[in-house]
Coordinates of C-alpha atoms in Angstrom, one line a residue:
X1 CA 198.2 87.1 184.3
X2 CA 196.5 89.3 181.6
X3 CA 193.1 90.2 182.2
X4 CA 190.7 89.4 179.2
X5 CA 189.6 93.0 178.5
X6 CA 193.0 93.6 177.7
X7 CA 194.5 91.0 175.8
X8 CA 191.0 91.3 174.0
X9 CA 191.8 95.0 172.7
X10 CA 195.8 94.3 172.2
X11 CA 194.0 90.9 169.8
X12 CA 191.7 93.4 168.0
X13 CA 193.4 96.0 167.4
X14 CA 193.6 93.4 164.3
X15 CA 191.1 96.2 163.0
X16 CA 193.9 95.4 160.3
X17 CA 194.1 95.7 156.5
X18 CA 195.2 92.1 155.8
X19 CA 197.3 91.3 152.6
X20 CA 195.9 87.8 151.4
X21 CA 196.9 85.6 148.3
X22 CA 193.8 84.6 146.2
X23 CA 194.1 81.3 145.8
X24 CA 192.7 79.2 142.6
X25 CA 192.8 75.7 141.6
X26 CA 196.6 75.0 139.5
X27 CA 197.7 78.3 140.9
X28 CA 201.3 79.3 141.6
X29 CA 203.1 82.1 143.0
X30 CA 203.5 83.7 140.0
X31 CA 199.6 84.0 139.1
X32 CA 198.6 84.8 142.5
X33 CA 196.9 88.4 142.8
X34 CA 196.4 90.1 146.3
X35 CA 193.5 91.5 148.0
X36 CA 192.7 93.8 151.0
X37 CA 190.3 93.5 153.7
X38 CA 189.4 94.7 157.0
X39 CA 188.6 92.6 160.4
X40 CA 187.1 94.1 163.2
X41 CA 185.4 92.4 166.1
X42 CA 181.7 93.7 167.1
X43 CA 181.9 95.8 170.9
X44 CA 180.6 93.3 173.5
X45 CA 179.7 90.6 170.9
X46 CA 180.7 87.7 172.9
X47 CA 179.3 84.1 172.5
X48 CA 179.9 80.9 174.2
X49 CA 178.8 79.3 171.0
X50 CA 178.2 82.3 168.5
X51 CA 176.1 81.4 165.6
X52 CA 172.6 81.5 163.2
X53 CA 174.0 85.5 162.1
X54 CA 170.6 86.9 160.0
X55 CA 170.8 90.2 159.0
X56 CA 167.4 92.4 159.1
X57 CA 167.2 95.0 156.4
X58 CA 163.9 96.6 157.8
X59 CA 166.1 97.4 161.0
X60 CA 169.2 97.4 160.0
X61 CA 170.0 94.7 162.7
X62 CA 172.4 91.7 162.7
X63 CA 170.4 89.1 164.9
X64 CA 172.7 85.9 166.0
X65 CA 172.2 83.4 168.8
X66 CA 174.6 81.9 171.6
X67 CA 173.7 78.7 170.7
X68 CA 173.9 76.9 174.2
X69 CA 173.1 79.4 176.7
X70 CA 169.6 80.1 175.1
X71 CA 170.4 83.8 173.9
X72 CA 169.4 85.9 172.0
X73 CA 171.4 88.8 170.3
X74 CA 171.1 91.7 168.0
X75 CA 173.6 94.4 166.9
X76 CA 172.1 97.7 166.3
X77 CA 174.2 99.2 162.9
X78 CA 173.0 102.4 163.3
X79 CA 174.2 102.8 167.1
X80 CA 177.3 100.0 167.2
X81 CA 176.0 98.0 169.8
X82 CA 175.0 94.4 170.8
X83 CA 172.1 94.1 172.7
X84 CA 171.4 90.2 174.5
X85 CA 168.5 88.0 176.1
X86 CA 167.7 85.4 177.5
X87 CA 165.0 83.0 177.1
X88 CA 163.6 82.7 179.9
X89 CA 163.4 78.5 180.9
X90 CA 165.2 77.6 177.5
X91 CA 168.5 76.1 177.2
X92 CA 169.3 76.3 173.8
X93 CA 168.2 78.7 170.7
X94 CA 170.0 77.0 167.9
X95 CA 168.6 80.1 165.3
X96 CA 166.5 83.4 165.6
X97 CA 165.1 84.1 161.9
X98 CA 162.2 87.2 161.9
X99 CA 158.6 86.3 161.1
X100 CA 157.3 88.2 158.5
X101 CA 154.7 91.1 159.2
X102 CA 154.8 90.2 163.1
X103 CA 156.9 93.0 164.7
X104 CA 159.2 91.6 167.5
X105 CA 158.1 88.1 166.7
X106 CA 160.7 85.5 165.6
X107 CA 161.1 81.7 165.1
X108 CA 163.5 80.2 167.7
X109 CA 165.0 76.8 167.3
X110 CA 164.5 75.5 171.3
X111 CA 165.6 71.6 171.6
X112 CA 163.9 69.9 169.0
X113 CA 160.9 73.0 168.5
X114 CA 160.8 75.9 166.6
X115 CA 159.1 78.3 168.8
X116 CA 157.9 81.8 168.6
X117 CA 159.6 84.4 170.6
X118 CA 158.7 87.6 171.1
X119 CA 161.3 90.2 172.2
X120 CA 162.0 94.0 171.3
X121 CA 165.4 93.6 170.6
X122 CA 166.4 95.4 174.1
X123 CA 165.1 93.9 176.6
X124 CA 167.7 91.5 178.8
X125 CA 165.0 88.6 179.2
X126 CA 162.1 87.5 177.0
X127 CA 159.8 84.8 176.7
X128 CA 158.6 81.9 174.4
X129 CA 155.1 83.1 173.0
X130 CA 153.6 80.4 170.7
X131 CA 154.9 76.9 168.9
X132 CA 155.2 76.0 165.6
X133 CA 156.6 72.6 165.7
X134 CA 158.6 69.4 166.9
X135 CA 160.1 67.0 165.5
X136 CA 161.6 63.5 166.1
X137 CA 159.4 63.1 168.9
X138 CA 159.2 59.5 167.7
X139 CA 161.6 57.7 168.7
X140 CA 163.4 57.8 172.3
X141 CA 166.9 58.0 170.7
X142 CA 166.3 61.2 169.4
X143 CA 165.4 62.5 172.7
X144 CA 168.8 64.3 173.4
X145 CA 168.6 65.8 169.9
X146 CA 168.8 69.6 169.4
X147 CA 168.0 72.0 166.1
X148 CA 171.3 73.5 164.6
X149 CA 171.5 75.8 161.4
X150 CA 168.2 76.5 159.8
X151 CA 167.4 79.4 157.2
X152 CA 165.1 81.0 154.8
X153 CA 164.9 80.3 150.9
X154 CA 164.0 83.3 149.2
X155 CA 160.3 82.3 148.9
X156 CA 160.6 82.2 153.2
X157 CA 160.2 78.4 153.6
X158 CA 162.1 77.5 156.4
X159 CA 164.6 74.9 156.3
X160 CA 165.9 73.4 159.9
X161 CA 168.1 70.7 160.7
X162 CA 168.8 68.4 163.6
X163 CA 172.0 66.8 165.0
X164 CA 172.7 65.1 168.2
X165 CA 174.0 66.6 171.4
X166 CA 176.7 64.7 172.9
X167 CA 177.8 61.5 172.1
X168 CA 179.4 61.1 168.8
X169 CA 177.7 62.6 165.9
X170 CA 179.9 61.0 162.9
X171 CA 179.1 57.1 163.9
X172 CA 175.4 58.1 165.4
X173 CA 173.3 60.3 162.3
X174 CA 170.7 60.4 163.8
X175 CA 170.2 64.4 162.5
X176 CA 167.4 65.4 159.6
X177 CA 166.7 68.6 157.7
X178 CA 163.3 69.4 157.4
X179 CA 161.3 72.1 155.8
X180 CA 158.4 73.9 156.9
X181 CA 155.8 75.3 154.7
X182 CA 152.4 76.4 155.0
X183 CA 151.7 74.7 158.6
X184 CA 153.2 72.0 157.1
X185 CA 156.3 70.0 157.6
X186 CA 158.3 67.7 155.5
X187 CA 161.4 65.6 155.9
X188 CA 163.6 66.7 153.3
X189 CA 166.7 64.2 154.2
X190 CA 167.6 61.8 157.0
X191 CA 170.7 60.2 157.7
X192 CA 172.4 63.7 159.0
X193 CA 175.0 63.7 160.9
X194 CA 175.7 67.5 161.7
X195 CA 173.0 69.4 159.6
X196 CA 174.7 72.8 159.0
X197 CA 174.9 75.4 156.1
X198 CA 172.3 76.3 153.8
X199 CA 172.3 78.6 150.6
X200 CA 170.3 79.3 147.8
X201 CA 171.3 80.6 144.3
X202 CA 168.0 81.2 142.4
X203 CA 170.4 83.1 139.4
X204 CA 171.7 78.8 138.7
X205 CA 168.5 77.0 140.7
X206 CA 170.7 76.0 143.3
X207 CA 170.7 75.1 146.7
X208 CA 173.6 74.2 148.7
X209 CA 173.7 72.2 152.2
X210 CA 176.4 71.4 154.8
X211 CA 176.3 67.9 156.6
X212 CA 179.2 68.7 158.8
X213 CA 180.1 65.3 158.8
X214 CA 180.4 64.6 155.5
X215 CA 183.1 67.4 155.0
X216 CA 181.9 68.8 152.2
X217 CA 179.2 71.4 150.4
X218 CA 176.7 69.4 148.3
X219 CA 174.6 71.4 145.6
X220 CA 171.2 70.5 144.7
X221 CA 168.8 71.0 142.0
X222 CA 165.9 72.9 143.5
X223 CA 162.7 74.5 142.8
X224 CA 162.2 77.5 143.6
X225 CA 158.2 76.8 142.9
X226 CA 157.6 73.7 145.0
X227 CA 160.4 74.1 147.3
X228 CA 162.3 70.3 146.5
X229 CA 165.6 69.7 145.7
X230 CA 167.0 66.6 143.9
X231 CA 169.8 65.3 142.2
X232 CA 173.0 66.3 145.1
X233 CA 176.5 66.9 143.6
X234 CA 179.8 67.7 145.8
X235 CA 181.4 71.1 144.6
X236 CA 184.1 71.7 147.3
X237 CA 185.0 69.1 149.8
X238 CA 187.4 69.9 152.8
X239 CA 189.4 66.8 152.7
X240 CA 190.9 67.7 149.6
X241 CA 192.7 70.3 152.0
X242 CA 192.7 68.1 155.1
X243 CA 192.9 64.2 154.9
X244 CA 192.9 64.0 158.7
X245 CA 189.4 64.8 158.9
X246 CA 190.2 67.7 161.0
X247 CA 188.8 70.5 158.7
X248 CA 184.9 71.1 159.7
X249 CA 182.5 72.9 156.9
X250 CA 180.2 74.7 159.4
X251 CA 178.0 77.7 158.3
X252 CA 177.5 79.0 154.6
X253 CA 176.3 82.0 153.2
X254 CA 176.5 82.9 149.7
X255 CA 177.1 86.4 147.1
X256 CA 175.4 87.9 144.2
X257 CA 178.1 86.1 141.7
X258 CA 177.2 83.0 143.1
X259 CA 180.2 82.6 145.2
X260 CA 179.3 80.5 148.0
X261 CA 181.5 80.9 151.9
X262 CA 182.7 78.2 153.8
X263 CA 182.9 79.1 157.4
X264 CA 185.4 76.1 159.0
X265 CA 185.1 74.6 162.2
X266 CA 188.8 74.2 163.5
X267 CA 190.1 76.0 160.6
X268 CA 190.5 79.9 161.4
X269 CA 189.3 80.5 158.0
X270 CA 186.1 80.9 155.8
X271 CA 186.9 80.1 152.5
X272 CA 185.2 82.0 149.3
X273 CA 184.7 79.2 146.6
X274 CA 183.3 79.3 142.6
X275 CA 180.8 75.9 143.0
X276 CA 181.1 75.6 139.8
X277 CA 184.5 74.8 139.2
X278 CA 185.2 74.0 142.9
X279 CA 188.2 77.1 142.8
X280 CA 189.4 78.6 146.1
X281 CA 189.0 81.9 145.3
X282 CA 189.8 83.6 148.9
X283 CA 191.0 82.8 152.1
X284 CA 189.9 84.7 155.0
X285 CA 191.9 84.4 157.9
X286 CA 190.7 85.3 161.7
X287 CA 192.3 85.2 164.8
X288 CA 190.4 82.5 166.7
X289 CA 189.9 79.1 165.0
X290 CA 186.4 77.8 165.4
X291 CA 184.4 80.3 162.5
X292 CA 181.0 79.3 162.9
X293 CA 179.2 80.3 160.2
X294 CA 178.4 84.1 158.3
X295 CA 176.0 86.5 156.5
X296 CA 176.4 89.3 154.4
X297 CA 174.7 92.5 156.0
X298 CA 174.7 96.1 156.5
X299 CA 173.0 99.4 154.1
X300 CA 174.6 98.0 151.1
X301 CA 175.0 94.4 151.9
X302 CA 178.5 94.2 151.5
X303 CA 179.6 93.6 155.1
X304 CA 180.5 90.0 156.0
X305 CA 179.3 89.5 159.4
X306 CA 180.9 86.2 160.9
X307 CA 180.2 84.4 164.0
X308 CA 182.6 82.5 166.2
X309 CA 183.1 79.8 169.3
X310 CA 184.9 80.4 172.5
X311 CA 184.1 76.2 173.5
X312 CA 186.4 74.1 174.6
X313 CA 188.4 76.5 176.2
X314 CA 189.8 78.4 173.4
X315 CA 191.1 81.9 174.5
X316 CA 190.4 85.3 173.7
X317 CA 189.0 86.7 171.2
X318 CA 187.3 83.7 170.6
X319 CA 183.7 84.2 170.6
X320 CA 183.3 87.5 169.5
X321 CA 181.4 88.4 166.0
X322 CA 183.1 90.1 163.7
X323 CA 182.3 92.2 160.0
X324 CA 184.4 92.1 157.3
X325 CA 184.6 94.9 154.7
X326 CA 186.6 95.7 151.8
X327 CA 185.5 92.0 149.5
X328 CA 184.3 93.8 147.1
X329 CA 181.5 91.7 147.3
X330 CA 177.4 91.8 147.9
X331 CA 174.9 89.4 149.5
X332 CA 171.5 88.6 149.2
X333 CA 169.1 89.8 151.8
X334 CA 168.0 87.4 154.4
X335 CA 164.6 86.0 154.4
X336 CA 161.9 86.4 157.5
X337 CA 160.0 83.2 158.0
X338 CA 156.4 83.2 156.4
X339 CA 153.8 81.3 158.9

């Protein structure tokens, strides 16, 4: 049998230029332009569940969580390495997002809490230092519930959703996205199955969210005063390119044109779409199939860092993180949580 380490470098040795047809909606062979770009997993980036990826500007630093073992990770950009902790007597962190103007301080989603935790980035355990809130602590049947995606709008409210763990999430949605502002926090939508992805556009007043379950991107007309968003519209759904249901939206992230990317559960792909006319304009393809969600990152913003699964048995390289360059493309920075 192959050991791991070395079926891992023969897999990414995939530091490969890939040749990819751009795909648009009515197009044909003919029309179809190509474009180059460059895969490379992250050195010891491994995840059981990879996911959350924020990139931090002010240390050049892509923080990212594994989601079920209650870790903690950050690669250093400067020094190409991934650091990892634990949290000590946590079993999940479902996101790590920065607070701003606390050093070392970030907002953890534990279980149904957002928690502070306070880490130097290096350290191989750390501890839960404070608590910002809980939710769904009203009802017994959302006692197995967990946070999953959460993120930043530019203004730094933080947006957090909840699914259940275990059991079947499409028939029970018993999930909500919530928003926190101010000490405050408000129930933004209910009736979530998977809550996932979550972008902002503040160029077109947008804001885009992921119910995994629903199998498609919705955009919303939001505020970027007041912090509501109204008035939900589909721009790409999944089942258009898988009727079996077998397709998963997952994470999102999104690019100065407005571009937003799809990262796909099940799919091996994260898909580059126009929501505004719904057009396909990339495909990227990795080696491992469950793509859990990305961020755009690095000195220039212009490296897709992408996060992946290794659950359910999937082989190697599943897991591992990886950056993407050569898009020709730029991101918005991430936001740190204000408090």
């Amino acid at each position: 049998m192959l050991k791991r380490g070395f079926v891992l470098r023969c897999l990414i040795i995939f530091n490969f230029h890939v040749n990819i047809f751009i795909y648009g909606q009515n197009s044909t062979a003919s029309n179809q332009s190509k474009m180059a770009y460059k895969i490379e997993a992250l050195p010891s980036s491994f995840a059981d569940l990879g996911e959350g990826p924020h990139w931090d500007a002010a240390t050049q630093s892509l923080y990212y969580v594994d989601l079920t073992c209650g870790k903690l990770l950050r690669y250093d950009y400067n020094i190409k390495r991934v650091f990892k902790t634990k949290i000590m007597g946590e079993d999940f962190a479902s996101f790590v997002i920065p607070i701003e103007g606390k050093e070392n301080e970030f907002a953890v989603g534990c279980g149904r809490r957002v928690v502070i935790v306070t880490w130097d980035g290096v350290a191989e355990s750390c501890n839960v230092t404070g608590s910002l809130f809980e939710v769904q602590t009203n009802d017994d049947k959302f006692k197995d519930n967990r946070f999953n995606d959460a993120k930043c709008d530019p203004q730094g409210r933080l947006f957090a959703g909840t699914m259940r763990h275990g059991g079947d999430e499409f028939q029970y949605r018993w999930g909500e996205l919530y928003k926190y502002e101010n000490g405050k926090v408000t129930l933004v939508k209910s009736d979530v199955g998977i809550s996932n992805g979550l972008a902002w556009d503040e160029k077109t007043k947008k804001f885009y969210y992921i119910d995994t379950t629903d199998y498609e991107v919705k955009a919303y007309e939001y505020s970027f005063e007041n912090g509501t968003a109204k008035n939900p519209k589909i721009v790409f759904d999944l089942r258009t390119l898988d009727p079996k249901g077998k397709l998963l939206p997952d994470g999102m992230t999104i690019d100065t044109d407005g571009n937003i990317y799809v990262a796909t559960f099940n799919g091996y792909t994260i898909y580059k779409v126009n929501p505004t006319t719904g057009e396909i304009l990339l495909e990227i393809k990795f080696p491992c199939k469950q793509i859990t969600s990305a961020v755009f990152g690095g000195p220039n913003l212009d490296i897709l860092y992408v996060t992946t699964s290794s659950r359910f048995g999937e082989p190697d390289p599943a897991g591992n993180t990886y950056q993407v360059t050569g898009l020709g493309a730029q991101g918005f920075p991430s936001t740190s949580m204000k408090i």
